[in-house]
Amino acid sequence: MDDEQLIRWSLVSRLTEEGYRVVEAGTAAEAREKRLEGVDLVLLDYKLPDSDGLAVLKEIKDADPDTVVIMLTGHSSVAMAVEAMKRGAFHYANKPFDVDEVALLVEKALETTELRREVRTLRASQARPFGIERIVGQSPSVAAVRALLQKVAVSPASTVLLTGESGTGKDLAAKVIHYASSRANQPFMNITCSALPEALLESELFGHERGAFTGADRQKRGLLESSDGGTVFLDEIGEMVPALQAKLLRFLEEKTFKRVGGSSDLHVDVRVIAATNRNLEEEVRERRFREDLYYRLNVLPILLAPLRDRAGDIPLLVNFYIDAYNTEFRKQIRRVTPEAMDRLKSYRWPGNVRELRNAVERAMLLAEGDELAPGHFPLSGGPLAARLTETVELPPNGIDLEQLERSLVFQALEGSRWNQTKAAALLGLNRDQIRYRIEKFKLEKPS
Ligand SMILES: Nc1ncnc2c1ncn2[C@@H]1O[C@H](COP(=O)(O)OP(=O)(O)OP(=O)(O)O)[C@@H](O)[C@H]1O
Ligand SMILES: [Mg+2]
């Protein structure tokens, strides 16, 4: 009997003793053959003779996300454990392990309803402030973003463009890039382009010479100079005025700039991460944003998807914030009722993850017991497509659907002062969809 078999044998006998029904498999192929459907929990060796444990983990999770998987690993590798948990493992045990410990783990795993709680706590405690694991989500789009951020971070790319609606995590992504890069020990500076008047923004970014303008009584280094070797995060780049856009473009292309009122070229090595919640292509079409700058920025675009398009991530995010606020508020919230979770999953989240975080925070401050119920989430403010289906009843005599649609679109436009983006958001549509309807119904702003 080799080592592996011995381990298996001792686990099987122990778990059988505890009253579990145990099915054994020595290889991934054997496990597949035994059709492990209906299995509640899998103890999965990281190193299998015929396959990689992580690949099998994925297979199991794809077949049934509710199957609990505990990884058995030979290395006490946190990286591997974190990776396994990211892919949905419940926990891991390091070999050589204590059979009692594993038995306990199994028991715990099976009795916990919020199966992934422990993992997240563990992960959080090992995480760096803005490690890649801070980006929560298992949806394909989030997984792809995580992979891309990691790649970009270690690449020599000097410009990155982050786009996505408000609250989708652009700030977070920028920090993740910075801290995963070789620039991590150098400054990370950010500036919100819309927050300052043009002249001030220019001097903040590029610095100024003494006497460059009234009040410039001293020479001042700009953000670019101060963050040499590091990263500058230009938030709300879509709001930058064209004159500054030109200056920024020159910097991106030549890595040099002049201080305001200065004549010598300064050279710095800075990675620029720009972010916007506007549709830059459209800004270009409307001639509000320079096309050349857009193309320069768009070399490496990373799009953060709205939360409503990845509702599967909502439970993960909710639990992530519950863990965080349990610690912060010294609370002991254990679960979210299924009704409340359904409600959270069907809500449209116009404010995306930020709004979700605030909703959980508020709910936890309100909750008296150890669970969060629908009443703790007053989500009435936003556009609530899901609730509409609950509250709008078809009158017995029927309705004119076209007429109703036309009226709703018109109301949304009126309510948002004919801002199509806002009106679209109120209706859960994208801009193309609302445009189509504006044309279809020949809607016009009343003069
Ligand atoms: N995938 C995610 N996992 C965990 N937390 C997230 C995720 N996405 C966003 N957050 C959190 O949501 C909040 C809002 O995110 P962030 O400030 O990065 O959004 P933003 O895209 O910069 O929004 P805005 O356009 O309004 O500036 C932050 O607290 C952030 O940590
Ligand atoms: Mg932001």
Coordinates of C-alpha atoms and ligand atoms in Angstrom, one line a residue:
M1 CA 0.0 0.0 0.0
D2 CA 1.6 3.3 -1.0
D3 CA 1.4 6.6 0.8
E4 CA -1.6 7.8 -1.2
Q5 CA -3.5 4.7 -0.6
L6 CA -2.8 4.8 3.1
I7 CA -4.1 8.3 3.3
R8 CA -7.2 7.4 1.4
W9 CA -7.8 4.3 3.5
S10 CA -7.5 6.2 6.8
L11 CA -9.9 8.9 5.5
V12 CA -12.4 6.5 4.2
S13 CA -12.5 4.5 7.4
R14 CA -12.7 7.6 9.5
L15 CA -15.5 9.2 7.5
T16 CA -17.4 5.9 7.3
E17 CA -17.2 5.7 11.1
E18 CA -18.7 9.1 11.3
G19 CA -21.6 7.8 9.3
Y20 CA -20.9 9.2 5.9
R21 CA -21.4 7.2 2.7
V22 CA -18.0 7.3 1.0
V23 CA -17.2 6.6 -2.6
E24 CA -13.5 6.2 -3.5
A25 CA -11.7 6.9 -6.7
G26 CA -8.0 6.7 -7.3
T27 CA -8.0 8.7 -10.5
A28 CA -10.0 11.5 -12.1
A29 CA -11.1 9.0 -14.8
E30 CA -12.4 6.6 -12.1
A31 CA -14.3 9.3 -10.4
R32 CA -15.9 10.3 -13.7
E33 CA -16.8 6.7 -14.3
K34 CA -18.4 6.3 -11.0
R35 CA -20.7 9.1 -12.0
L36 CA -20.4 11.1 -8.8
E37 CA -23.7 12.8 -9.3
G38 CA -25.5 13.5 -6.1
V39 CA -22.3 13.6 -4.1
D40 CA -22.4 16.3 -1.6
L41 CA -18.7 16.7 -0.9
V42 CA -15.5 15.8 -2.7
L43 CA -12.1 15.4 -1.0
L44 CA -9.9 16.1 -4.0
D45 CA -6.2 15.5 -4.2
Y46 CA -4.4 18.4 -5.8
K47 CA -2.1 15.9 -7.5
L48 CA -3.8 13.1 -9.3
P49 CA -2.1 10.5 -11.4
D50 CA -4.1 11.4 -14.5
S51 CA -5.2 14.9 -14.1
D52 CA -4.6 18.2 -12.4
G53 CA -6.7 18.7 -9.3
L54 CA -7.7 22.2 -10.3
A55 CA -9.0 21.0 -13.6
V56 CA -11.1 18.3 -11.8
L57 CA -12.3 21.0 -9.4
K58 CA -13.6 23.0 -12.4
E59 CA -15.3 19.9 -13.8
I60 CA -17.0 19.2 -10.5
K61 CA -18.1 22.9 -10.1
D62 CA -19.3 23.1 -13.7
A63 CA -21.4 20.0 -13.2
D64 CA -22.9 21.2 -10.0
P65 CA -21.8 24.4 -8.3
D66 CA -23.3 23.2 -5.0
T67 CA -20.9 20.3 -4.6
V68 CA -18.5 21.1 -1.8
V69 CA -14.9 20.5 -2.6
I70 CA -12.1 20.2 -0.1
M71 CA -8.6 20.2 -1.7
L72 CA -5.9 18.0 -0.3
T73 CA -2.6 19.5 -1.0
G74 CA 0.9 18.4 -0.6
H75 CA 2.4 21.8 -0.6
S76 CA 1.4 24.3 2.0
S77 CA 1.0 26.6 -0.9
V78 CA -1.2 29.6 -0.2
A79 CA -1.2 30.5 -3.8
M80 CA -2.5 27.1 -4.9
A81 CA -5.1 27.2 -2.1
V82 CA -6.3 30.7 -3.0
E83 CA -6.5 29.6 -6.6
A84 CA -8.6 26.6 -5.7
M85 CA -10.9 28.7 -3.6
K86 CA -11.2 31.2 -6.3
R87 CA -12.5 28.3 -8.4
G88 CA -15.0 27.4 -5.8
A89 CA -13.2 25.0 -3.4
F90 CA -14.6 25.1 0.1
H91 CA -11.3 24.7 1.9
Y92 CA -8.1 22.9 1.7
A93 CA -6.1 20.6 4.0
N94 CA -2.3 20.3 3.8
K95 CA -0.7 17.0 3.7
P96 CA 0.4 15.4 5.9
F97 CA -2.9 16.1 7.6
D98 CA -4.7 15.1 10.7
V99 CA -7.6 12.8 10.0
D100 CA -9.5 14.4 12.8
E101 CA -9.0 17.8 11.2
V102 CA -10.3 16.6 7.9
A103 CA -13.3 15.0 9.5
L104 CA -14.1 18.2 11.3
L105 CA -13.7 20.1 8.1
V106 CA -16.1 17.8 6.3
E107 CA -18.6 18.2 9.1
K108 CA -18.3 21.9 9.0
A109 CA -18.5 22.1 5.3
L110 CA -21.7 20.1 5.2
E111 CA -23.5 21.9 8.0
T112 CA -22.7 25.4 6.8
T113 CA -25.3 26.8 4.5
E114 CA -23.0 29.7 3.4
L115 CA -20.4 27.3 2.3
R116 CA -17.9 29.7 1.1
R117 CA -17.7 31.9 4.1
E118 CA -14.6 30.5 5.6
V119 CA -12.7 30.6 2.4
R120 CA -13.4 34.2 1.9
T121 CA -12.4 35.1 5.4
L122 CA -9.2 33.1 5.0
R123 CA -8.5 34.7 1.7
A124 CA -9.2 38.1 3.0
S125 CA -6.8 37.7 5.9
Q126 CA -4.0 36.7 3.6
A127 CA -4.8 39.3 0.9
R128 CA -2.6 42.3 0.2
P129 CA -4.6 45.6 0.4
F130 CA -5.3 45.5 -3.4
G131 CA -4.4 42.0 -4.4
I132 CA -6.1 40.6 -7.4
E133 CA -8.3 38.5 -5.1
R134 CA -10.0 41.8 -3.9
I135 CA -11.9 41.6 -7.2
V136 CA -14.8 39.4 -6.2
G137 CA -16.7 37.4 -8.7
Q138 CA -16.8 34.1 -10.6
S139 CA -18.7 35.2 -13.7
P140 CA -16.8 34.8 -16.9
S141 CA -16.5 38.5 -17.4
V142 CA -15.0 39.1 -14.0
A143 CA -12.7 36.1 -14.4
A144 CA -11.5 37.5 -17.7
V145 CA -11.0 40.9 -16.2
R146 CA -9.0 39.5 -13.4
A147 CA -6.8 37.6 -15.8
L148 CA -6.4 40.7 -18.0
L149 CA -5.5 42.9 -15.1
Q150 CA -2.8 40.6 -14.0
K151 CA -1.4 40.4 -17.4
V152 CA -1.4 44.1 -18.0
A153 CA 0.1 44.7 -14.5
V154 CA 3.3 42.8 -15.4
S155 CA 3.4 44.0 -19.0
P156 CA 5.4 47.0 -20.1
A157 CA 2.2 48.7 -21.2
S158 CA 2.4 52.3 -20.3
T159 CA -1.3 53.2 -20.9
V160 CA -4.4 51.4 -19.9
L161 CA -8.0 52.4 -20.3
L162 CA -10.7 51.3 -17.9
T163 CA -14.3 51.7 -18.9
G164 CA -17.5 50.8 -17.2
E165 CA -20.5 52.3 -15.5
S166 CA -20.2 54.0 -12.2
G167 CA -19.5 51.7 -9.3
T168 CA -18.2 48.8 -11.4
G169 CA -14.8 48.9 -9.9
K170 CA -12.6 51.1 -12.0
D171 CA -10.8 52.6 -9.1
L172 CA -10.3 49.2 -7.6
A173 CA -9.0 47.8 -10.9
A174 CA -6.5 50.7 -11.2
K175 CA -5.1 49.9 -7.7
V176 CA -5.0 46.2 -8.4
I177 CA -2.9 46.9 -11.6
H178 CA -0.5 49.2 -9.7
Y179 CA 0.0 46.9 -6.8
A180 CA 0.5 43.8 -8.9
S181 CA 3.1 45.6 -11.0
S182 CA 6.8 46.1 -10.5
R183 CA 5.8 49.7 -9.8
A184 CA 4.1 48.7 -6.5
N185 CA 6.7 50.3 -4.3
Q186 CA 6.6 53.5 -6.2
P187 CA 3.8 56.1 -5.9
F188 CA 0.2 55.6 -7.0
M189 CA -1.4 58.9 -7.6
N190 CA -4.8 59.7 -8.8
I191 CA -6.6 62.8 -10.0
T192 CA -10.2 63.2 -11.0
C193 CA -10.2 65.2 -14.2
S194 CA -13.7 66.6 -13.7
A195 CA -13.0 67.9 -10.2
L196 CA -10.7 70.8 -11.1
P197 CA -11.0 73.7 -13.5
E198 CA -8.9 73.4 -16.6
A199 CA -6.0 75.6 -15.5
L200 CA -5.7 74.0 -12.2
L201 CA -5.9 70.5 -13.5
E202 CA -3.1 71.3 -16.0
S203 CA -0.8 72.6 -13.3
E204 CA -1.7 69.7 -11.0
L205 CA -0.7 67.3 -13.7
F206 CA 2.3 68.9 -15.3
G207 CA 3.4 71.3 -12.5
H208 CA 4.3 74.9 -13.1
E209 CA 7.2 77.3 -13.1
R210 CA 7.4 80.3 -10.8
G211 CA 5.5 83.2 -12.3
A212 CA 3.7 81.0 -14.8
F213 CA 0.4 82.6 -13.8
T214 CA -0.9 84.9 -11.2
G215 CA -0.4 83.3 -7.8
A216 CA 2.3 80.9 -9.0
D217 CA 4.8 82.3 -6.6
R218 CA 6.8 79.1 -6.5
Q219 CA 7.8 76.4 -8.9
K220 CA 5.6 73.3 -8.4
R221 CA 6.1 69.7 -9.4
G222 CA 3.1 68.1 -11.0
L223 CA 1.6 64.7 -10.4
L224 CA 3.5 63.2 -13.3
E225 CA 6.8 64.2 -11.8
S226 CA 6.0 63.2 -8.3
S227 CA 4.9 59.7 -9.4
D228 CA 8.0 59.0 -11.5
G229 CA 8.4 55.2 -11.5
G230 CA 4.9 54.7 -10.4
T231 CA 1.3 55.0 -11.7
V232 CA -1.0 57.9 -12.3
F233 CA -4.7 57.2 -12.4
L234 CA -6.6 59.7 -14.4
D235 CA -10.2 59.3 -13.4
E236 CA -13.1 60.6 -15.5
I237 CA -10.8 61.2 -18.4
G238 CA -13.9 61.8 -20.6
E239 CA -14.3 65.1 -18.8
M240 CA -10.9 66.4 -19.7
V241 CA -11.0 69.5 -21.9
P242 CA -9.6 69.2 -25.4
A243 CA -6.6 71.5 -24.8
L244 CA -5.4 69.3 -22.0
Q245 CA -6.2 66.2 -24.0
A246 CA -3.6 67.3 -26.6
K247 CA -1.0 67.9 -23.9
L248 CA -1.7 64.5 -22.4
L249 CA -1.4 62.8 -25.7
R250 CA 2.0 64.3 -26.3
F251 CA 3.1 63.0 -23.0
L252 CA 1.8 59.6 -23.7
E253 CA 3.6 59.4 -27.0
E254 CA 6.9 61.0 -26.1
K255 CA 7.0 60.5 -22.3
T256 CA 8.0 64.1 -22.0
F257 CA 6.2 67.3 -21.0
K258 CA 6.8 70.8 -20.0
R259 CA 5.7 72.4 -16.8
V260 CA 3.2 75.2 -17.2
G261 CA 5.2 78.3 -18.1
G262 CA 8.3 76.1 -18.6
S263 CA 10.4 75.6 -21.6
S264 CA 12.5 72.5 -20.9
D265 CA 11.2 69.0 -21.6
L266 CA 11.0 66.8 -18.6
H267 CA 11.1 63.0 -18.9
V268 CA 9.4 60.6 -16.5
D269 CA 8.5 56.9 -16.5
V270 CA 4.9 56.7 -15.5
R271 CA 2.2 54.3 -16.3
V272 CA -1.1 56.1 -17.0
I273 CA -4.3 54.4 -16.2
A274 CA -7.3 56.3 -17.5
A275 CA -10.9 55.6 -16.5
T276 CA -14.2 56.8 -17.7
N277 CA -17.9 55.9 -17.3
R278 CA -18.6 57.6 -20.6
N279 CA -18.7 56.0 -23.9
L280 CA -15.6 57.4 -25.4
E281 CA -16.3 56.3 -28.9
E282 CA -19.4 58.4 -28.8
E283 CA -17.6 61.3 -27.2
V284 CA -15.2 61.1 -30.2
R285 CA -18.1 61.0 -32.6
E286 CA -19.6 64.1 -30.9
R287 CA -16.2 65.7 -31.1
R288 CA -15.9 66.1 -27.4
F289 CA -12.9 63.8 -27.1
R290 CA -9.9 63.8 -29.4
E291 CA -9.8 60.8 -31.7
D292 CA -6.0 60.5 -31.6
L293 CA -6.0 60.4 -27.8
Y294 CA -8.8 57.9 -27.8
Y295 CA -6.8 55.5 -30.0
R296 CA -3.7 56.0 -27.9
L297 CA -5.7 55.1 -24.7
N298 CA -7.7 52.4 -26.3
V299 CA -4.6 50.2 -27.0
L300 CA -5.4 48.3 -23.8
P301 CA -9.1 48.7 -23.0
I302 CA -10.5 46.9 -20.1
L303 CA -14.3 46.9 -19.7
L304 CA -15.9 46.3 -16.4
A305 CA -19.3 44.8 -16.8
P306 CA -22.4 46.2 -15.0
L307 CA -23.5 44.1 -12.1
R308 CA -26.9 43.4 -13.6
D309 CA -25.1 41.5 -16.4
R310 CA -23.5 39.2 -13.9
A311 CA -26.1 38.5 -11.3
G312 CA -24.3 35.3 -10.5
D313 CA -21.6 37.3 -8.7
I314 CA -24.2 39.0 -6.4
P315 CA -24.2 36.3 -3.7
L316 CA -20.4 36.3 -3.6
L317 CA -20.2 40.1 -3.3
V318 CA -23.0 40.1 -0.7
N319 CA -21.1 37.6 1.4
F320 CA -17.8 39.4 0.9
Y321 CA -19.3 42.5 2.3
I322 CA -21.1 40.6 5.1
D323 CA -17.7 39.3 6.2
A324 CA -16.2 42.7 6.0
Y325 CA -18.9 44.4 7.9
N326 CA -19.2 41.6 10.5
T327 CA -15.7 42.5 11.4
E328 CA -16.1 46.3 11.2
F329 CA -19.4 46.5 13.0
R330 CA -18.7 43.5 15.3
K331 CA -21.8 41.8 14.1
Q332 CA -22.5 38.2 13.6
I333 CA -24.7 38.0 10.5
R334 CA -24.7 34.4 9.4
R335 CA -26.9 34.4 6.4
V336 CA -29.1 36.1 3.9
T337 CA -32.6 34.6 3.6
P338 CA -33.2 33.0 0.2
E339 CA -36.0 35.6 -0.5
A340 CA -33.7 38.5 0.2
M341 CA -31.0 37.0 -2.0
D342 CA -33.5 36.5 -4.8
R343 CA -34.5 40.1 -4.4
L344 CA -30.8 41.2 -4.6
K345 CA -30.2 39.0 -7.6
S346 CA -33.1 40.4 -9.6
Y347 CA -32.6 44.1 -8.7
R348 CA -30.9 46.0 -11.5
W349 CA -28.2 47.8 -9.5
P350 CA -27.8 51.1 -11.4
G351 CA -25.1 52.0 -9.0
N352 CA -23.4 48.6 -9.4
V353 CA -21.1 47.2 -6.8
R354 CA -21.0 50.5 -4.9
E355 CA -24.7 50.4 -4.5
L356 CA -24.7 46.8 -3.5
R357 CA -22.0 47.5 -0.8
N358 CA -24.1 50.4 0.5
A359 CA -27.2 48.2 0.6
V360 CA -25.4 45.5 2.6
E361 CA -23.9 48.0 4.9
R362 CA -27.3 49.6 5.6
A363 CA -29.0 46.2 6.0
M364 CA -26.4 45.1 8.5
L365 CA -26.8 48.2 10.5
L366 CA -30.6 47.6 10.6
A367 CA -30.5 43.9 11.3
E368 CA -31.1 42.8 14.9
G369 CA -30.7 39.1 14.6
D370 CA -28.2 37.0 12.6
E371 CA -29.8 37.1 9.2
L372 CA -30.7 39.6 6.5
A373 CA -34.2 39.5 5.3
P374 CA -36.0 41.3 2.4
G375 CA -37.1 44.0 4.8
H376 CA -33.6 45.0 5.4
F377 CA -33.1 45.9 1.7
P378 CA -35.4 48.7 0.7
L379 CA -34.4 48.7 -2.9
S380 CA -37.3 50.8 -4.2
G381 CA -35.4 53.8 -5.4
G382 CA -33.9 52.5 -8.5
P383 CA -35.3 51.2 -11.7
L384 CA -36.6 47.8 -10.8
A385 CA -37.5 45.7 -13.8
A386 CA -37.9 42.6 -11.7
R387 CA -40.4 44.3 -9.3
L388 CA -42.3 45.7 -12.2
T389 CA -43.1 42.1 -13.3
E390 CA -44.4 41.5 -9.9
T391 CA -46.4 44.6 -9.5
V392 CA -47.8 45.3 -13.0
E393 CA -50.8 43.1 -13.6
L394 CA -52.4 42.8 -16.9
P395 CA -55.9 44.3 -16.6
P396 CA -58.7 41.9 -17.6
N397 CA -59.5 44.0 -20.7
G398 CA -55.9 44.0 -21.8
I399 CA -53.8 47.0 -22.7
D400 CA -52.1 48.6 -25.7
L401 CA -48.5 47.4 -25.1
E402 CA -47.1 49.7 -27.7
Q403 CA -48.8 52.7 -26.2
L404 CA -47.6 51.7 -22.7
E405 CA -44.1 51.3 -23.9
R406 CA -44.2 54.6 -25.7
S407 CA -45.5 56.3 -22.6
L408 CA -42.8 54.7 -20.3
V409 CA -40.0 55.7 -22.7
F410 CA -41.4 59.2 -22.8
Q411 CA -41.6 59.4 -19.0
A412 CA -38.1 58.2 -18.6
L413 CA -36.9 60.8 -21.0
E414 CA -38.8 63.6 -19.3
G415 CA -37.6 62.3 -15.9
S416 CA -34.0 62.5 -17.0
R417 CA -34.4 65.8 -18.9
W418 CA -33.9 64.0 -22.2
N419 CA -30.5 62.6 -21.2
Q420 CA -30.7 59.4 -23.2
T421 CA -28.1 57.6 -21.2
K422 CA -30.0 58.3 -18.0
A423 CA -33.4 57.5 -19.5
A424 CA -32.0 54.2 -20.9
A425 CA -30.7 53.3 -17.4
L426 CA -34.2 54.0 -15.9
L427 CA -35.6 51.5 -18.3
G428 CA -32.8 48.9 -18.2
L429 CA -31.9 49.6 -21.8
N430 CA -28.7 50.5 -23.5
R431 CA -28.3 53.5 -25.6
D432 CA -29.0 51.8 -28.9
Q433 CA -32.1 50.3 -27.5
I434 CA -33.5 53.6 -26.3
R435 CA -32.5 55.3 -29.5
Y436 CA -34.3 52.7 -31.5
R437 CA -37.4 53.3 -29.4
I438 CA -37.1 57.1 -29.7
E439 CA -37.1 56.7 -33.4
K440 CA -39.8 54.1 -33.5
F441 CA -42.2 56.2 -31.5
K442 CA -41.0 59.4 -33.1
L443 CA -40.5 60.9 -29.7
E444 CA -39.3 64.5 -29.5
K445 CA -38.4 66.8 -26.7
P446 CA -41.4 69.2 -26.2
S447 CA -40.3 72.7 -26.8
Ligands
LIG1 N1 -15.6 43.0 -8.4 C1 -15.5 43.7 -7.3 N2 -15.2 43.0 -6.1 C2 -15.2 43.6 -4.9 N3 -15.5 44.9 -4.8 C3 -15.8 45.6 -5.8 C4 -15.8 45.1 -7.1 N4 -16.1 46.0 -8.0 C5 -16.3 47.2 -7.3 N5 -16.1 46.9 -6.0 C6 -16.2 47.9 -4.9 O1 -17.3 48.8 -5.2 C7 -17.0 50.1 -4.9 C8 -17.1 51.0 -6.1 O2 -16.0 50.6 -6.9 P1 -15.1 51.8 -7.6 O3 -15.0 53.0 -6.8 O4 -13.8 51.1 -8.1 O5 -16.0 52.1 -8.9 P2 -15.7 53.0 -10.1 O6 -16.0 52.2 -11.3 O7 -14.5 53.7 -9.9 O8 -17.0 54.0 -10.0 P3 -17.1 55.6 -10.5 O9 -17.2 55.5 -12.0 O10 -18.3 56.0 -9.8 O11 -15.9 56.3 -10.0 C9 -15.7 50.1 -4.2 O12 -15.9 49.9 -2.8 C10 -15.0 48.8 -4.7 O13 -14.1 48.3 -3.8
MG2 MG -14.1 55.8 -9.6

